[in-house]
PDB file of C-alpha atoms in Angstrom:
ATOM      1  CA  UNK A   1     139.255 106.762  82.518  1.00  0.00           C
ATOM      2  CA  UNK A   2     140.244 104.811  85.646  1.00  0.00           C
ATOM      3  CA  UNK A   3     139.393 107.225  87.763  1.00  0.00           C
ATOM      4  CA  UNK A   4     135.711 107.865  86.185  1.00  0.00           C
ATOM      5  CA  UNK A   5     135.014 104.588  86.445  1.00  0.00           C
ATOM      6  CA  UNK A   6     135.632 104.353  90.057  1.00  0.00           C
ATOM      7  CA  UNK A   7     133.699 107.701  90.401  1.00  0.00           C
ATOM      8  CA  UNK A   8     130.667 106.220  89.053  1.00  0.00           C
ATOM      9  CA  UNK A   9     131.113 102.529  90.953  1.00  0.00           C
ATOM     10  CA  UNK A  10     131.134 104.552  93.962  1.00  0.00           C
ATOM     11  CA  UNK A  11     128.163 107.187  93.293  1.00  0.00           C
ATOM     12  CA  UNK A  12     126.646 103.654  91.943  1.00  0.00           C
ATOM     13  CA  UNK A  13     126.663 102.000  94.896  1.00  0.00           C
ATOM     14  CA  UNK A  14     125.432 105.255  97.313  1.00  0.00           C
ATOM     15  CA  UNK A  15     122.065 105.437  95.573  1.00  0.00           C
ATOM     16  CA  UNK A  16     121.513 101.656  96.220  1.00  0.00           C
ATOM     17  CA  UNK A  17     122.355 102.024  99.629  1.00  0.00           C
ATOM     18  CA  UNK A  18     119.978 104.913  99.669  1.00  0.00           C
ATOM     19  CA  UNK A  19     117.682 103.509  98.258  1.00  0.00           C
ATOM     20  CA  UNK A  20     117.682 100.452 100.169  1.00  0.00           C
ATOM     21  CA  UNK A  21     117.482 102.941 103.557  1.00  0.00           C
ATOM     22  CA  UNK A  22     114.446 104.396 101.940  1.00  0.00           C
ATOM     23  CA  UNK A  23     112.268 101.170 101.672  1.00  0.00           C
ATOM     24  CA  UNK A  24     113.402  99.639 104.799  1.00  0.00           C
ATOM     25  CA  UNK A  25     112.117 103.054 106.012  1.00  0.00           C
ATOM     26  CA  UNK A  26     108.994 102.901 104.189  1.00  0.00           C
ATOM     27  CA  UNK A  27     108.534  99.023 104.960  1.00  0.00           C
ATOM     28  CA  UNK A  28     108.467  99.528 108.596  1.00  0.00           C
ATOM     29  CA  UNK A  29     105.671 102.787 107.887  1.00  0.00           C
ATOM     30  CA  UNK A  30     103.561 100.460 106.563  1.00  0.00           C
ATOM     31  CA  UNK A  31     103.575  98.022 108.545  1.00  0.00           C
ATOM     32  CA  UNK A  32     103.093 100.566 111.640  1.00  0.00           C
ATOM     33  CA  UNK A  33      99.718 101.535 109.559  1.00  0.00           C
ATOM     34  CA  UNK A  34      98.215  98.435 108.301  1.00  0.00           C
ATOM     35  CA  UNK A  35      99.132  96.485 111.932  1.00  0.00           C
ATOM     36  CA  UNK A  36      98.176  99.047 113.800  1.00  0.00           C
ATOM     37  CA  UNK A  37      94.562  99.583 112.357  1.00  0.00           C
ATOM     38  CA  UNK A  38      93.722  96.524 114.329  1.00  0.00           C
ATOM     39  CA  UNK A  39      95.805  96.283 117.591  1.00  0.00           C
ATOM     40  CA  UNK A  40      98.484  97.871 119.306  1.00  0.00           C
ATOM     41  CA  UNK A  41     102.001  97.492 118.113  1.00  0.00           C
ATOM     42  CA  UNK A  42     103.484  96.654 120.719  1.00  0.00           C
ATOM     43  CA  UNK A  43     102.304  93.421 120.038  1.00  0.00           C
ATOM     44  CA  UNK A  44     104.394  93.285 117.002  1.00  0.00           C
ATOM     45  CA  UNK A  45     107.721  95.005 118.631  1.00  0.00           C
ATOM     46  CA  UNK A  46     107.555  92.264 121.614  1.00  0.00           C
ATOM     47  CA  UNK A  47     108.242  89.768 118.868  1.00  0.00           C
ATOM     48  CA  UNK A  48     111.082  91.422 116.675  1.00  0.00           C
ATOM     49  CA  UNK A  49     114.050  89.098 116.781  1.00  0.00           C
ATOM     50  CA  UNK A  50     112.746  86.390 117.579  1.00  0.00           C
ATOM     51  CA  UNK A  51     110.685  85.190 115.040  1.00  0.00           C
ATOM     52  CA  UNK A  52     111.521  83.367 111.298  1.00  0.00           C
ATOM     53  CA  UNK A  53     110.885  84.589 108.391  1.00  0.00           C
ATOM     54  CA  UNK A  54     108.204  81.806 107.632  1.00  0.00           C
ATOM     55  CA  UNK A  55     106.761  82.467 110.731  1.00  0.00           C
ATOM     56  CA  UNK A  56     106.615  86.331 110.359  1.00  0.00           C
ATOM     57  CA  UNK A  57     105.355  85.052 106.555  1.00  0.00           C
ATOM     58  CA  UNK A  58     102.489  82.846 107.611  1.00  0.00           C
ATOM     59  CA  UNK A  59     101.215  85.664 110.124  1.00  0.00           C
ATOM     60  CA  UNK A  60     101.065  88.549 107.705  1.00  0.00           C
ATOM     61  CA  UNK A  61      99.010  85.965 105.486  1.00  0.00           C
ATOM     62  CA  UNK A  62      96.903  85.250 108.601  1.00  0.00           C
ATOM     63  CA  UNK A  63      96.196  88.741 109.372  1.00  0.00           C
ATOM     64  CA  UNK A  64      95.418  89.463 105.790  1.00  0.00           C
ATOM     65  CA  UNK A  65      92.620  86.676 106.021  1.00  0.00           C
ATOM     66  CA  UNK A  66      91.241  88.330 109.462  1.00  0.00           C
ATOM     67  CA  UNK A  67      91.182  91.557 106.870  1.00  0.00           C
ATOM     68  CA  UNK A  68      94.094  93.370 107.285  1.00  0.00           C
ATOM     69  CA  UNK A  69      93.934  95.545 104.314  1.00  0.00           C
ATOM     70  CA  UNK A  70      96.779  94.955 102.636  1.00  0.00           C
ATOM     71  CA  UNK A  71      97.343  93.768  98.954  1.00  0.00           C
ATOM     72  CA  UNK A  72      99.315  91.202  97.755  1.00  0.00           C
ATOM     73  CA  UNK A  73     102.753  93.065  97.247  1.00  0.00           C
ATOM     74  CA  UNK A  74     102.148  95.152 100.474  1.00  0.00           C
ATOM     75  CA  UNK A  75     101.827  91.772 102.326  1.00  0.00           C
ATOM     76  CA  UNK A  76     104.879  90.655 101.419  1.00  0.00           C
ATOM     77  CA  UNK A  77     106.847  93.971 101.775  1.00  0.00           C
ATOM     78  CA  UNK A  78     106.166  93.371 105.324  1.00  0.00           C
ATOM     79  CA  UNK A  79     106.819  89.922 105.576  1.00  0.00           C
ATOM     80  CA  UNK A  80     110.083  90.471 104.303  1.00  0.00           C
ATOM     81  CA  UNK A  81     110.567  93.643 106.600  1.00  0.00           C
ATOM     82  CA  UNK A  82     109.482  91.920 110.110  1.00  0.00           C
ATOM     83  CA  UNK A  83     112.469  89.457 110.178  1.00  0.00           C
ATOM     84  CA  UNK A  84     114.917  91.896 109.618  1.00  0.00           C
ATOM     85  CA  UNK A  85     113.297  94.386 112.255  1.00  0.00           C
ATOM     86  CA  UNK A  86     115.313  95.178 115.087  1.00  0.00           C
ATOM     87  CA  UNK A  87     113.295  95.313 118.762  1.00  0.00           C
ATOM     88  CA  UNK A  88     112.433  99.040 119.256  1.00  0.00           C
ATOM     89  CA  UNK A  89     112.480 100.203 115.495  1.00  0.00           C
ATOM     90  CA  UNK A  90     110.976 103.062 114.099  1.00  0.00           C
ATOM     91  CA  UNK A  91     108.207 103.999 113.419  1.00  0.00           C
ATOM     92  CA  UNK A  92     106.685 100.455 114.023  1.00  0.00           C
ATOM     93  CA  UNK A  93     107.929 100.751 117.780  1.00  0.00           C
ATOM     94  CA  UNK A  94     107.206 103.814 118.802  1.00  0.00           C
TER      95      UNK A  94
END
């Protein structure tokens, strides 16, 4: 019983860091898509790191007023993805 139970604690905890992988993953393609409708990237990746989350915050919400087409959840999906961006990620920094 022991023994299941550390089984399933450990396949547990692989499929949330999978998962967690995944939307990092799929955080960072959509910010590449929505950013990069209206300027170059690079503008973006020159930033990653040093930035605050607020800051990173009140720019997605600025860009979204200049019409970055983005809904509400998609907004903040990248706000909370830029601060945590390394410089030279993929796919934003390609």
């Amino acid at each position: 019983m022991k023994k299941l139970m550390i089984v399933v604690v450990c396949l547990y905890t692989g499929l949330l860091l999978v998962s967690l992988v995944f939307a990092d993953a799929g955080a960072a393609k959509l910010a590449a898509e929505r950013c990069s409708a209206c300027h170059s990237t690079g503008r973006i990746c020159e930033k990653l790191g040093n930035r605050t989350a607020e800051v990173w915050k009140q720019t997605v919400q600025r860009m979204k007023g200049n019409g970055a087409k983005l809904s509400d959840a998609e907004a903040s999906t990248v706000a909370e993805y830029l601060p945590t961006a390394k410089p030279g990620s993929k796919p934003l920094c390609q």
